[in-house]
Amino acid sequence: MELLMAIVIGILFMAAVYLILSRSLLKIILGTGLLSHGAHLLILTMGGLGGTSPPVLADGVTDYADPLPQALILTAIVISFGVTAFILVLAYRTYAEHKTDDMNLMRGDDEHD
Amino acid sequence: MINLLLFPIILPFFFAIVLLFFKENIRVQRSLTVIGLLAALTSSLFLISKVKADGVQAITLGSWPAPFGISMVSDMFSALLVTTTIIITLFVVVYSFSSIGKERERFFYYPAILFMITGVNGAFTTGDIFNMFVFFEVLLIASYLLIVLGGEKRQLRESIKYILVNVISSALFVITVAYLYSVIGTLNMADISVKIAEIGQPGIITVIAVLFLIVFGVKGSLFPLYFWLPGSYAAPPIPVLALFGALLTKVGVYAIIRTYTLFFVHDIGFTHELLLVLSILTIIAGCIGALAYFDLKQIIIYNIVIAIGVILFGVSQMNESGLSGAIFYLVHDMLIKGALFLLIGIIIYVTGTSNLRKMGGLMKTHAPLGWVYLIAAFGLAGIPPLSGFVGKMLIVKGAFEAGNVVGSIIILASSLVVLLSVMRIFIYAFWGKPVELPKTDRRPYRSMMIPSVVLVVLSVLYGVGTEWLIPYMSDATDVLLQPSIYIDAVLKE
């Protein structure tokens, strides 16, 4: 199971890198979304996929899933959610000001803004 | 007062929350920010004396036993950095009163600064690797707000790049923590150190060490990863630039120092050799940039890169002189970079441009500014009585002890380049034929001079009072050299 997850996460990272290297701003943001999906799945996988019950105390259950990675993922999800919301609004504002979403045209140098 | 080490984190956080309620009232914003920072400064000075008297301070939140809860640990190294952070922020805030403009002040400028300080101080104090990630995000999200606040075209363009680079490096941080957790099975930094020592750093841990170097190298602008820094830092207004230049990259440097002295100390031949090579390349890249530009901001920004290289070169020696030199130089560099950015901010305000070719003869009209700038420039280059000297001398001494003669010579040569780059600003801006200055109000100039001059005076005192500081620095070095002190303090009983 871990091997399958590793391959899937690898594909997610591959797609994320490909999208981040593209020219369109929106594709780049989609890439960061895939990147954080990959990272979160990686925490889950690296914590081990053993354990049959959810980490909720109940009578007679001894084989729990590791609760720590789930807490870490929950933290990382809300953080990346906040950052993604911010970067989307920022991209919208940048598009409104610069009239382009092509990163190659957003270069600018120090002499001319 | 077992919670003393939390006060420098909680106080700015508390005041930032209170400030959110007084968005329009600039006077309340200003006075509460200064009060909050003064309170935090007082508590951090108490913290230093407490750490000096009783050794490393550690608490575990919620009274859970050590590896299971989140530990906060304050050794002398982090206590010194926390204090320096608050001092610099205080001066930058006072400087902002007359330079940032009412519009920005009304849109959560001061709360953002205080939230950023919460993140910086938290990252300096935490004893948990995932908690460090969270504090990194706290300071990064506040810095996203600060870099884009104002919404000028250039700011929008550059902050997209800044945020993108940091999102990617944050994802990499999460990935690295996940790998470390799967190998070690714990997140507490002291416990990680113990477990790594037990298994004697196999290859996978060395891979994780290199991943950490990449993560923190992006934050701290190490050689192949510094590409985002010059463009992004030139975009925001000067007080924000001063905060970023003095604090943010240093958090990355602190994280590298902490992980490379606490975790990854069993395969120094590979990890620290890599750090050595990268730091030398960082110095060379910074030197090229510092000489290439005729833009005030860019020259000082590339000087940040050089200083990062010098500090990490000291760390990579892993002997007493090298590490204590790195600590000396780190605190010095935070103070002097803050001061220099504030000073060039005044030059830009007076001349109305940041292009060196368009200015000249300021010595006739603004002599005090010229002399203070000259002292700060000499301090940066490390002329003996001033603050940059001791740190660099110890680093070079450590390098000679470890047998890195070539590296030491590059460090010494880089000092010449640093001196040349900042003296070029002095010669172009203050000597030569006076150019016509735009009409500017004299009052903001004076009120901007006060915090800058005090900061330069502090850096001079730091250089002159080295002997008085040595006991503190040697305490900080001891903890870095002997991780057992840190581990015993956290995993007591």
Coordinates of C-alpha atoms in Angstrom, one line a residue:
Chain A
M1 CA 0.0 0.0 0.0
E2 CA 2.8 2.4 0.9
L3 CA 4.5 1.7 -2.4
L4 CA 1.3 2.6 -4.3
M5 CA 0.9 5.8 -2.3
A6 CA 4.5 6.7 -3.0
I7 CA 4.0 6.3 -6.7
V8 CA 0.8 8.4 -6.7
I9 CA 2.5 11.1 -4.6
G10 CA 5.4 11.1 -7.0
I11 CA 3.0 11.6 -9.9
L12 CA 1.3 14.5 -8.0
F13 CA 4.7 16.1 -7.4
M14 CA 5.6 15.6 -11.1
A15 CA 2.4 17.3 -12.2
A16 CA 2.9 20.1 -9.6
V17 CA 6.4 20.8 -10.9
Y18 CA 5.3 20.8 -14.5
L19 CA 2.5 23.3 -13.7
I20 CA 4.6 25.6 -11.6
L21 CA 7.1 25.9 -14.4
S22 CA 4.4 27.0 -16.9
R23 CA 3.8 30.6 -17.9
S24 CA 0.2 31.2 -16.8
L25 CA -0.3 32.4 -13.3
L26 CA -3.4 30.3 -12.7
K27 CA -1.6 27.1 -13.8
I28 CA 1.1 27.9 -11.3
I29 CA -1.5 28.3 -8.5
L30 CA -3.0 25.0 -9.5
G31 CA 0.5 23.5 -9.3
T32 CA 0.9 24.7 -5.7
G33 CA -2.5 23.1 -4.9
L34 CA -1.2 19.8 -6.2
L35 CA 2.1 20.3 -4.4
S36 CA 0.3 20.7 -1.0
H37 CA -1.9 17.7 -1.8
G38 CA 1.2 15.6 -2.4
A39 CA 2.8 16.9 0.8
H40 CA -0.2 16.1 2.9
L41 CA -0.6 12.6 1.4
L42 CA 3.1 12.1 2.0
I43 CA 2.7 12.9 5.8
L44 CA -0.1 10.4 6.0
T45 CA 1.9 7.7 4.2
M46 CA 5.1 8.3 6.0
G47 CA 3.3 8.0 9.3
G48 CA 2.5 4.4 8.3
L49 CA -0.8 3.2 6.9
G50 CA -1.2 0.5 9.7
G51 CA -4.0 0.5 12.2
T52 CA -7.5 -0.5 11.6
S53 CA -9.6 1.8 13.7
P54 CA -9.8 5.6 13.6
P55 CA -7.9 7.3 16.5
V56 CA -11.0 7.6 18.7
L57 CA -11.0 5.9 22.1
A58 CA -13.5 3.1 22.2
D59 CA -13.9 0.0 24.3
G60 CA -12.1 -3.1 23.2
V61 CA -10.2 -1.5 20.3
T62 CA -6.4 -1.7 20.5
D63 CA -5.2 -1.2 16.9
Y64 CA -5.5 2.5 16.2
A65 CA -4.2 4.5 13.3
D66 CA -1.3 6.9 14.2
P67 CA -3.1 10.1 15.3
L68 CA 0.0 12.4 15.1
P69 CA 0.3 12.6 11.3
Q70 CA -3.4 13.3 11.0
A71 CA -3.0 16.3 13.4
L72 CA 0.0 17.5 11.4
I73 CA -2.0 17.2 8.2
L74 CA -4.9 19.1 9.6
T75 CA -2.6 22.0 10.6
A76 CA -0.8 22.0 7.2
I77 CA -4.1 21.9 5.4
V78 CA -5.5 25.1 7.0
I79 CA -2.2 26.8 6.6
S80 CA -2.0 26.0 2.9
F81 CA -5.7 26.9 2.6
G82 CA -5.0 30.4 4.0
V83 CA -2.0 30.9 1.8
T84 CA -3.8 29.7 -1.3
A85 CA -6.7 32.1 -0.7
F86 CA -4.2 34.9 -0.3
I87 CA -2.3 34.0 -3.4
L88 CA -5.5 33.8 -5.5
V89 CA -6.6 37.2 -4.5
L90 CA -3.1 38.5 -5.1
A91 CA -3.2 37.0 -8.6
Y92 CA -6.5 38.6 -9.2
R93 CA -5.1 42.0 -8.2
T94 CA -2.0 41.5 -10.2
Y95 CA -4.0 40.7 -13.2
A96 CA -6.1 43.8 -12.7
E97 CA -3.0 46.0 -12.4
H98 CA -0.7 44.4 -15.0
K99 CA -3.3 43.3 -17.5
T100 CA -1.5 40.0 -18.0
D101 CA -1.2 36.6 -16.4
D102 CA 1.9 35.7 -18.3
M103 CA 4.8 35.4 -15.9
N104 CA 7.3 36.1 -18.7
L105 CA 5.8 39.5 -19.2
M106 CA 6.0 40.3 -15.5
R107 CA 9.7 40.6 -15.4
G108 CA 10.5 44.3 -15.1
D109 CA 13.9 45.6 -14.2
D110 CA 15.2 48.2 -11.7
E111 CA 15.4 51.1 -14.0
H112 CA 11.8 50.8 -15.4
D113 CA 8.9 49.6 -13.5
Chain B
M1 CA 8.0 32.6 36.5
I2 CA 8.5 29.4 34.6
N3 CA 6.6 30.9 31.6
L4 CA 9.1 33.7 31.2
L5 CA 10.4 32.4 27.9
L6 CA 6.9 32.6 26.3
F7 CA 6.5 36.3 27.0
P8 CA 8.5 37.6 24.0
I9 CA 6.2 35.5 21.8
I10 CA 2.9 36.1 23.6
L11 CA 3.2 39.9 24.2
P12 CA 3.5 40.9 20.5
F13 CA 0.8 38.5 19.6
F14 CA -1.6 39.9 22.3
F15 CA -0.9 43.5 21.2
A16 CA -1.4 42.6 17.6
I17 CA -4.8 41.2 18.3
V18 CA -5.8 44.3 20.3
L19 CA -4.6 46.5 17.5
L20 CA -6.9 44.8 15.1
F21 CA -9.8 46.6 16.8
F22 CA -8.4 50.1 16.3
K23 CA -7.9 50.1 12.6
E24 CA -8.5 53.8 11.9
N25 CA -6.9 55.3 15.0
I26 CA -3.3 55.8 14.1
R27 CA -2.3 57.3 17.4
V28 CA -3.5 54.2 19.3
Q29 CA -1.8 52.0 16.7
R30 CA 1.5 53.7 17.2
S31 CA 1.5 53.9 21.0
L32 CA 0.3 50.4 21.6
T33 CA 2.9 49.0 19.2
V34 CA 5.7 50.8 21.1
I35 CA 4.3 49.8 24.5
G36 CA 4.0 46.1 23.3
L37 CA 7.5 46.1 22.0
L38 CA 8.9 47.7 25.1
A39 CA 7.1 45.1 27.3
A40 CA 8.5 42.3 25.1
L41 CA 12.0 43.8 25.3
T42 CA 11.8 44.0 29.1
S43 CA 10.7 40.3 29.3
S44 CA 13.4 39.2 26.9
L45 CA 16.1 41.0 28.9
F46 CA 14.8 39.2 32.0
L47 CA 15.0 36.0 30.0
I48 CA 18.6 36.6 29.1
S49 CA 19.5 37.2 32.8
K50 CA 17.5 34.1 33.8
V51 CA 19.2 31.9 31.2
K52 CA 22.6 33.3 32.2
A53 CA 21.9 32.5 35.9
D54 CA 20.1 29.1 35.7
G55 CA 21.1 27.6 32.3
V56 CA 18.8 26.5 29.5
Q57 CA 15.1 27.2 30.1
A58 CA 12.6 24.7 28.8
I59 CA 8.9 24.2 29.4
T60 CA 6.5 21.8 27.9
L61 CA 3.1 23.3 27.1
G62 CA 0.3 21.8 29.0
S63 CA 2.5 19.9 31.4
W64 CA 2.8 16.9 29.2
P65 CA 6.1 15.0 29.7
A66 CA 8.8 16.2 27.3
P67 CA 8.8 14.3 24.0
F68 CA 5.0 14.1 23.9
G69 CA 4.0 17.8 24.3
I70 CA 5.3 20.8 22.5
S71 CA 8.5 22.0 24.2
M72 CA 9.7 25.6 24.1
V73 CA 13.4 25.9 24.8
S74 CA 15.4 29.1 25.4
D75 CA 19.1 28.7 25.5
M76 CA 21.4 31.7 25.3
F77 CA 21.6 31.6 21.5
S78 CA 17.9 32.0 21.0
A79 CA 17.5 34.4 23.9
L80 CA 20.1 36.7 22.3
L81 CA 18.4 36.5 18.9
V82 CA 14.9 37.1 20.4
T83 CA 16.2 40.3 22.2
T84 CA 18.0 41.5 19.0
T85 CA 14.8 40.9 17.0
I86 CA 12.7 43.0 19.4
I87 CA 15.3 45.8 19.5
I88 CA 15.4 46.1 15.7
T89 CA 11.7 46.0 15.4
L90 CA 11.3 48.8 18.0
F91 CA 13.6 51.1 15.9
V92 CA 12.0 50.2 12.6
V93 CA 8.6 50.9 14.1
V94 CA 9.7 54.3 15.4
Y95 CA 11.2 55.0 11.9
S96 CA 8.0 54.0 10.3
F97 CA 6.1 56.8 12.1
S98 CA 7.5 59.4 9.7
S99 CA 8.2 57.3 6.6
I100 CA 5.6 54.7 5.9
G101 CA 2.6 57.0 5.3
K102 CA -0.8 57.2 6.8
E103 CA -2.5 55.0 4.2
R104 CA -0.4 52.0 5.0
E105 CA -0.7 52.6 8.8
R106 CA -4.5 52.5 8.5
F107 CA -4.4 49.0 6.9
F108 CA -3.0 46.8 9.6
Y109 CA 0.7 47.7 9.1
Y110 CA 1.6 47.5 12.8
P111 CA -0.4 44.4 13.6
A112 CA 1.3 42.7 10.7
I113 CA 4.7 43.7 12.1
L114 CA 3.7 42.4 15.5
F115 CA 2.4 39.1 14.1
M116 CA 5.7 38.7 12.2
I117 CA 7.7 39.2 15.4
T118 CA 5.5 36.6 17.0
G119 CA 6.5 34.2 14.3
V120 CA 10.2 35.1 14.4
N121 CA 10.5 34.9 18.2
G122 CA 8.5 31.6 18.1
A123 CA 10.8 30.1 15.5
F124 CA 13.8 31.1 17.6
T125 CA 12.4 29.6 20.8
T126 CA 10.6 26.4 19.7
G127 CA 11.9 23.0 20.6
D128 CA 9.6 21.1 18.2
I129 CA 10.3 20.7 14.5
F130 CA 6.7 20.8 13.3
N131 CA 6.0 23.8 15.6
M132 CA 8.9 25.5 13.9
F133 CA 7.2 25.0 10.6
V134 CA 4.0 26.6 12.0
F135 CA 6.0 29.6 13.3
F136 CA 7.7 29.9 10.0
E137 CA 4.2 30.1 8.4
V138 CA 3.1 32.7 10.9
L139 CA 6.1 34.9 10.1
L140 CA 5.8 34.2 6.3
I141 CA 2.1 35.0 6.1
A142 CA 2.6 38.3 8.0
S143 CA 5.5 39.0 5.7
Y144 CA 3.3 38.4 2.6
L145 CA 1.0 41.1 3.9
L146 CA 3.9 43.5 4.6
I147 CA 5.5 43.0 1.2
V148 CA 2.3 43.6 -0.7
L149 CA 0.8 46.3 1.5
G150 CA 0.2 49.4 -0.6
G151 CA -0.4 47.5 -3.8
E152 CA 1.9 49.3 -6.1
K153 CA 2.5 47.6 -9.5
R154 CA 6.0 46.5 -8.6
Q155 CA 5.0 45.2 -5.2
L156 CA 2.3 43.1 -6.7
R157 CA 4.6 41.6 -9.3
E158 CA 7.4 40.8 -6.9
S159 CA 5.3 39.5 -4.1
I160 CA 3.8 36.9 -6.4
K161 CA 7.3 35.6 -6.9
Y162 CA 8.2 35.9 -3.2
I163 CA 5.0 34.0 -2.1
L164 CA 5.5 31.3 -4.8
V165 CA 9.0 30.6 -3.7
N166 CA 8.0 30.4 -0.1
V167 CA 5.0 28.2 -0.8
I168 CA 7.2 25.7 -2.5
S169 CA 9.8 25.8 0.2
S170 CA 7.1 25.4 2.9
A171 CA 5.8 22.3 1.1
L172 CA 9.3 21.0 1.0
F173 CA 9.6 21.6 4.8
V174 CA 6.5 19.5 5.4
I175 CA 7.8 16.8 3.1
T176 CA 11.2 16.8 5.0
V177 CA 9.4 16.7 8.4
A178 CA 7.4 13.7 7.1
Y179 CA 10.5 11.8 6.1
L180 CA 12.2 12.6 9.4
Y181 CA 9.1 11.4 11.2
S182 CA 9.0 8.2 9.3
V183 CA 12.6 7.4 10.2
I184 CA 12.8 8.7 13.7
G185 CA 9.2 8.7 14.9
T186 CA 9.3 11.8 17.0
L187 CA 9.0 15.6 16.5
N188 CA 10.6 16.9 19.6
M189 CA 14.0 18.3 18.6
A190 CA 15.9 17.1 21.7
D191 CA 14.3 13.6 21.2
I192 CA 15.2 13.6 17.5
S193 CA 18.8 14.4 18.5
V194 CA 18.9 11.4 20.9
K195 CA 17.3 9.0 18.4
I196 CA 19.7 10.0 15.6
A197 CA 22.6 9.5 17.9
E198 CA 21.3 6.0 18.7
I199 CA 21.2 4.9 15.1
G200 CA 24.4 6.8 14.2
Q201 CA 23.1 8.8 11.2
P202 CA 22.7 6.3 8.4
G203 CA 22.5 7.5 4.8
I204 CA 18.8 8.4 4.9
I205 CA 19.4 10.8 7.7
T206 CA 22.1 12.5 5.7
V207 CA 19.7 12.8 2.8
I208 CA 17.2 14.5 5.2
A209 CA 20.0 16.8 6.4
V210 CA 20.6 17.9 2.8
L211 CA 16.8 18.4 2.4
F212 CA 16.7 20.6 5.5
L213 CA 19.6 22.5 4.0
I214 CA 17.6 23.1 0.9
V215 CA 14.5 24.2 2.8
F216 CA 16.3 26.6 5.1
G217 CA 18.6 27.6 2.4
V218 CA 15.6 29.0 0.4
K219 CA 14.5 30.9 3.5
G220 CA 18.0 32.1 4.3
S221 CA 19.2 32.7 0.7
L222 CA 22.0 30.2 0.4
F223 CA 24.0 30.1 -2.8
P224 CA 21.9 28.4 -5.5
L225 CA 18.7 29.3 -3.7
Y226 CA 19.1 33.1 -3.2
F227 CA 17.7 34.0 -6.7
W228 CA 14.4 35.3 -5.3
L229 CA 15.9 37.7 -2.8
P230 CA 17.2 40.7 -4.8
G231 CA 14.0 41.2 -6.7
S232 CA 11.6 40.6 -3.9
Y233 CA 13.4 42.7 -1.2
A234 CA 13.7 45.7 -3.5
A235 CA 9.9 46.0 -3.9
P236 CA 8.5 46.9 -0.4
P237 CA 9.0 50.3 1.3
I238 CA 12.2 50.9 3.3
P239 CA 11.0 50.0 6.9
V240 CA 9.6 46.7 5.6
L241 CA 12.8 46.1 3.7
A242 CA 14.8 46.8 6.9
L243 CA 12.7 44.3 8.9
F244 CA 13.0 41.6 6.2
G245 CA 16.7 42.2 5.7
A246 CA 17.5 42.1 9.4
L247 CA 15.2 39.3 10.5
L248 CA 13.7 37.0 8.0
T249 CA 16.8 35.5 6.3
K250 CA 18.4 35.2 9.8
V251 CA 15.5 32.8 10.8
G252 CA 16.6 30.5 8.1
V253 CA 20.2 30.8 9.2
Y254 CA 19.2 30.1 12.8
A255 CA 17.3 27.0 11.7
I256 CA 20.3 25.7 9.7
I257 CA 22.6 26.3 12.8
R258 CA 20.2 24.6 15.1
T259 CA 19.6 21.5 13.0
Y260 CA 23.3 21.2 12.0
T261 CA 24.5 21.4 15.6
L262 CA 21.8 19.4 17.3
F263 CA 20.7 16.7 14.8
F264 CA 23.2 16.1 12.1
V265 CA 26.5 15.9 13.8
H266 CA 27.6 12.4 13.1
D267 CA 28.6 12.7 9.4
I268 CA 30.3 16.1 9.5
G269 CA 32.6 15.0 6.6
F270 CA 29.7 15.2 4.2
T271 CA 27.1 17.6 5.6
H272 CA 29.3 20.3 6.9
E273 CA 31.7 20.1 4.0
L274 CA 28.7 20.7 1.7
L275 CA 27.7 23.7 3.9
L276 CA 31.2 25.0 3.7
V277 CA 31.3 24.9 -0.1
L278 CA 27.8 26.4 -0.4
S279 CA 28.7 29.2 2.0
I280 CA 31.8 30.1 0.1
L281 CA 29.9 30.2 -3.2
T282 CA 27.2 32.3 -1.4
I283 CA 29.9 34.8 -0.5
I284 CA 31.3 35.0 -4.0
A285 CA 27.8 35.4 -5.5
G286 CA 27.0 38.1 -3.0
C287 CA 30.2 39.9 -3.8
I288 CA 29.6 39.9 -7.5
G289 CA 26.1 41.4 -6.9
A290 CA 27.3 44.0 -4.4
L291 CA 29.8 45.3 -6.9
A292 CA 27.6 45.1 -10.0
Y293 CA 24.8 47.5 -9.1
F294 CA 24.5 51.2 -9.0
D295 CA 21.3 50.9 -6.9
L296 CA 21.5 51.6 -3.2
K297 CA 18.9 49.0 -2.2
Q298 CA 20.5 46.3 -4.4
I299 CA 24.0 46.9 -3.0
I300 CA 22.8 46.4 0.6
I301 CA 20.6 43.5 -0.4
Y302 CA 23.6 41.6 -1.8
N303 CA 25.5 42.4 1.4
I304 CA 22.8 40.4 3.2
V305 CA 23.8 37.4 0.9
I306 CA 27.5 37.9 1.7
A307 CA 26.8 38.0 5.5
I308 CA 24.7 34.8 5.3
G309 CA 27.7 33.1 3.6
V310 CA 30.1 34.4 6.3
I311 CA 27.9 33.2 9.2
L312 CA 27.4 29.7 7.7
F313 CA 31.1 29.4 6.9
G314 CA 31.7 29.9 10.6
V315 CA 29.1 27.3 11.5
S316 CA 30.6 24.7 9.0
Q317 CA 33.9 24.7 11.0
M318 CA 32.1 23.1 14.0
N319 CA 34.8 24.3 16.4
E320 CA 34.5 26.7 19.3
S321 CA 36.0 29.8 17.5
G322 CA 34.0 29.2 14.4
L323 CA 30.7 28.8 16.2
S324 CA 31.1 31.7 18.6
G325 CA 32.3 33.9 15.7
A326 CA 29.1 32.9 13.8
I327 CA 27.0 33.9 16.8
F328 CA 28.8 37.2 17.2
Y329 CA 28.5 37.9 13.5
L330 CA 24.8 37.0 13.4
V331 CA 23.8 39.5 16.1
H332 CA 26.1 42.1 14.6
D333 CA 24.7 41.6 11.2
M334 CA 21.1 41.9 12.3
L335 CA 21.9 45.2 14.0
I336 CA 24.0 46.7 11.3
K337 CA 21.7 45.6 8.4
G338 CA 18.8 47.2 10.1
A339 CA 20.8 50.4 10.6
L340 CA 22.1 50.5 7.0
F341 CA 18.7 50.0 5.5
L342 CA 17.2 52.8 7.6
L343 CA 20.1 55.1 6.6
I344 CA 19.8 54.4 2.9
G345 CA 16.1 55.0 3.3
I346 CA 16.9 58.5 4.5
I347 CA 19.3 59.0 1.5
I348 CA 16.5 57.9 -0.8
Y349 CA 14.1 60.2 0.9
V350 CA 16.4 63.2 0.6
T351 CA 17.5 62.6 -3.0
G352 CA 14.3 61.1 -4.3
T353 CA 16.1 58.3 -6.2
S354 CA 17.9 55.1 -5.4
N355 CA 20.3 55.4 -8.4
L356 CA 23.8 56.3 -7.3
R357 CA 24.6 58.0 -10.5
K358 CA 22.0 60.6 -9.9
M359 CA 23.2 61.8 -6.5
G360 CA 26.2 63.6 -5.1
G361 CA 27.5 66.2 -2.7
L362 CA 25.2 65.3 0.2
M363 CA 28.0 66.1 2.6
K364 CA 27.4 69.8 2.1
T365 CA 23.7 69.6 3.1
H366 CA 23.4 66.5 5.3
A367 CA 26.7 66.1 7.1
P368 CA 25.4 64.1 10.1
L369 CA 23.8 61.6 7.8
G370 CA 27.1 61.2 6.0
W371 CA 29.2 60.6 9.2
V372 CA 26.7 58.2 10.7
Y373 CA 26.5 56.3 7.4
L374 CA 30.4 56.1 7.3
I375 CA 30.5 54.6 10.8
A376 CA 27.8 52.1 9.8
A377 CA 29.7 51.2 6.6
F378 CA 33.0 50.7 8.6
G379 CA 31.1 48.6 11.1
L380 CA 29.7 46.4 8.3
A381 CA 33.2 45.9 6.8
G382 CA 34.6 45.0 10.3
I383 CA 37.1 47.8 11.0
P384 CA 38.5 46.9 14.5
P385 CA 36.8 49.0 17.2
L386 CA 33.4 48.5 15.5
S387 CA 31.0 45.6 15.7
G388 CA 31.8 43.5 12.6
F389 CA 35.4 42.8 13.7
V390 CA 35.3 40.3 16.5
G391 CA 32.8 38.0 14.7
K392 CA 34.8 37.8 11.5
M393 CA 38.1 37.5 13.4
L394 CA 36.8 34.5 15.4
I395 CA 35.4 32.9 12.2
V396 CA 38.7 33.2 10.4
K397 CA 40.5 31.9 13.5
G398 CA 38.2 28.9 13.6
A399 CA 38.8 28.3 9.9
F400 CA 42.6 28.4 10.3
E401 CA 42.3 26.0 13.3
A402 CA 40.2 23.6 11.1
G403 CA 42.8 24.0 8.3
N404 CA 40.6 25.8 5.7
V405 CA 43.2 28.4 4.6
V406 CA 41.6 29.1 1.2
G407 CA 38.2 29.7 2.8
S408 CA 39.7 32.1 5.4
I409 CA 41.4 34.1 2.6
I410 CA 38.1 34.3 0.7
I411 CA 36.4 35.6 3.9
L412 CA 39.0 38.3 4.3
A413 CA 38.9 39.2 0.7
S414 CA 35.1 39.5 0.9
S415 CA 35.5 42.1 3.6
L416 CA 37.4 44.2 1.2
V417 CA 34.6 43.8 -1.4
V418 CA 32.0 44.7 1.3
L419 CA 34.0 47.8 2.2
L420 CA 34.3 48.8 -1.4
S421 CA 30.6 48.4 -2.2
V422 CA 29.4 50.5 0.8
M423 CA 32.2 53.1 0.3
R424 CA 31.1 53.4 -3.2
I425 CA 27.7 54.6 -1.9
F426 CA 29.5 57.0 0.4
I427 CA 31.7 58.4 -2.4
Y428 CA 28.9 58.7 -5.0
A429 CA 26.3 60.1 -2.6
F430 CA 28.2 62.3 -0.2
W431 CA 31.2 63.5 -2.2
G432 CA 31.5 65.1 -5.6
K433 CA 29.4 67.8 -7.1
P434 CA 26.1 68.6 -5.4
V435 CA 23.1 67.8 -7.5
E436 CA 19.9 69.6 -7.2
L437 CA 17.8 68.0 -4.4
P438 CA 14.0 67.7 -4.6
K439 CA 12.3 69.9 -2.0
T440 CA 11.6 67.7 1.0
D441 CA 10.3 68.5 4.5
R442 CA 13.1 68.7 7.0
R443 CA 11.0 67.3 9.9
P444 CA 10.6 63.7 8.7
Y445 CA 14.3 63.7 8.0
R446 CA 15.1 64.6 11.6
S447 CA 12.7 62.1 13.0
M448 CA 14.0 59.4 10.8
M449 CA 17.5 60.1 11.8
I450 CA 16.9 59.5 15.5
P451 CA 16.2 55.7 15.4
S452 CA 18.8 55.2 12.7
V453 CA 21.5 57.0 14.8
V454 CA 20.6 55.1 18.0
L455 CA 20.8 51.8 16.1
V456 CA 24.2 52.7 14.8
V457 CA 25.3 53.7 18.3
L458 CA 24.0 50.4 19.6
S459 CA 26.1 48.6 17.0
V460 CA 29.2 50.6 18.0
L461 CA 28.6 49.7 21.6
Y462 CA 28.2 46.1 20.6
G463 CA 31.7 46.3 19.0
V464 CA 33.3 48.3 21.8
G465 CA 31.7 46.2 24.6
T466 CA 32.7 42.9 23.2
E467 CA 34.5 41.9 26.4
W468 CA 31.3 42.4 28.4
L469 CA 29.4 40.2 26.0
I470 CA 31.9 37.3 25.8
P471 CA 30.3 35.3 28.8
Y472 CA 26.9 35.4 27.1
M473 CA 28.4 34.3 23.7
S474 CA 30.4 31.5 25.2
D475 CA 27.2 30.2 27.0
A476 CA 25.5 30.2 23.6
T477 CA 28.5 28.4 22.0
D478 CA 28.6 25.8 24.7
V479 CA 25.0 24.7 24.0
L480 CA 25.7 24.5 20.3
L481 CA 28.9 22.5 20.8
Q482 CA 27.5 20.1 23.3
P483 CA 24.0 19.1 22.4
S484 CA 23.8 17.1 25.6
I485 CA 23.2 20.4 27.6
Y486 CA 20.2 21.1 25.4
I487 CA 18.9 17.5 25.5
D488 CA 19.2 17.3 29.3
A489 CA 17.4 20.6 29.8
V490 CA 14.4 19.4 27.7
L491 CA 14.2 15.7 28.6
K492 CA 14.9 16.2 32.3
E493 CA 13.8 13.7 34.9

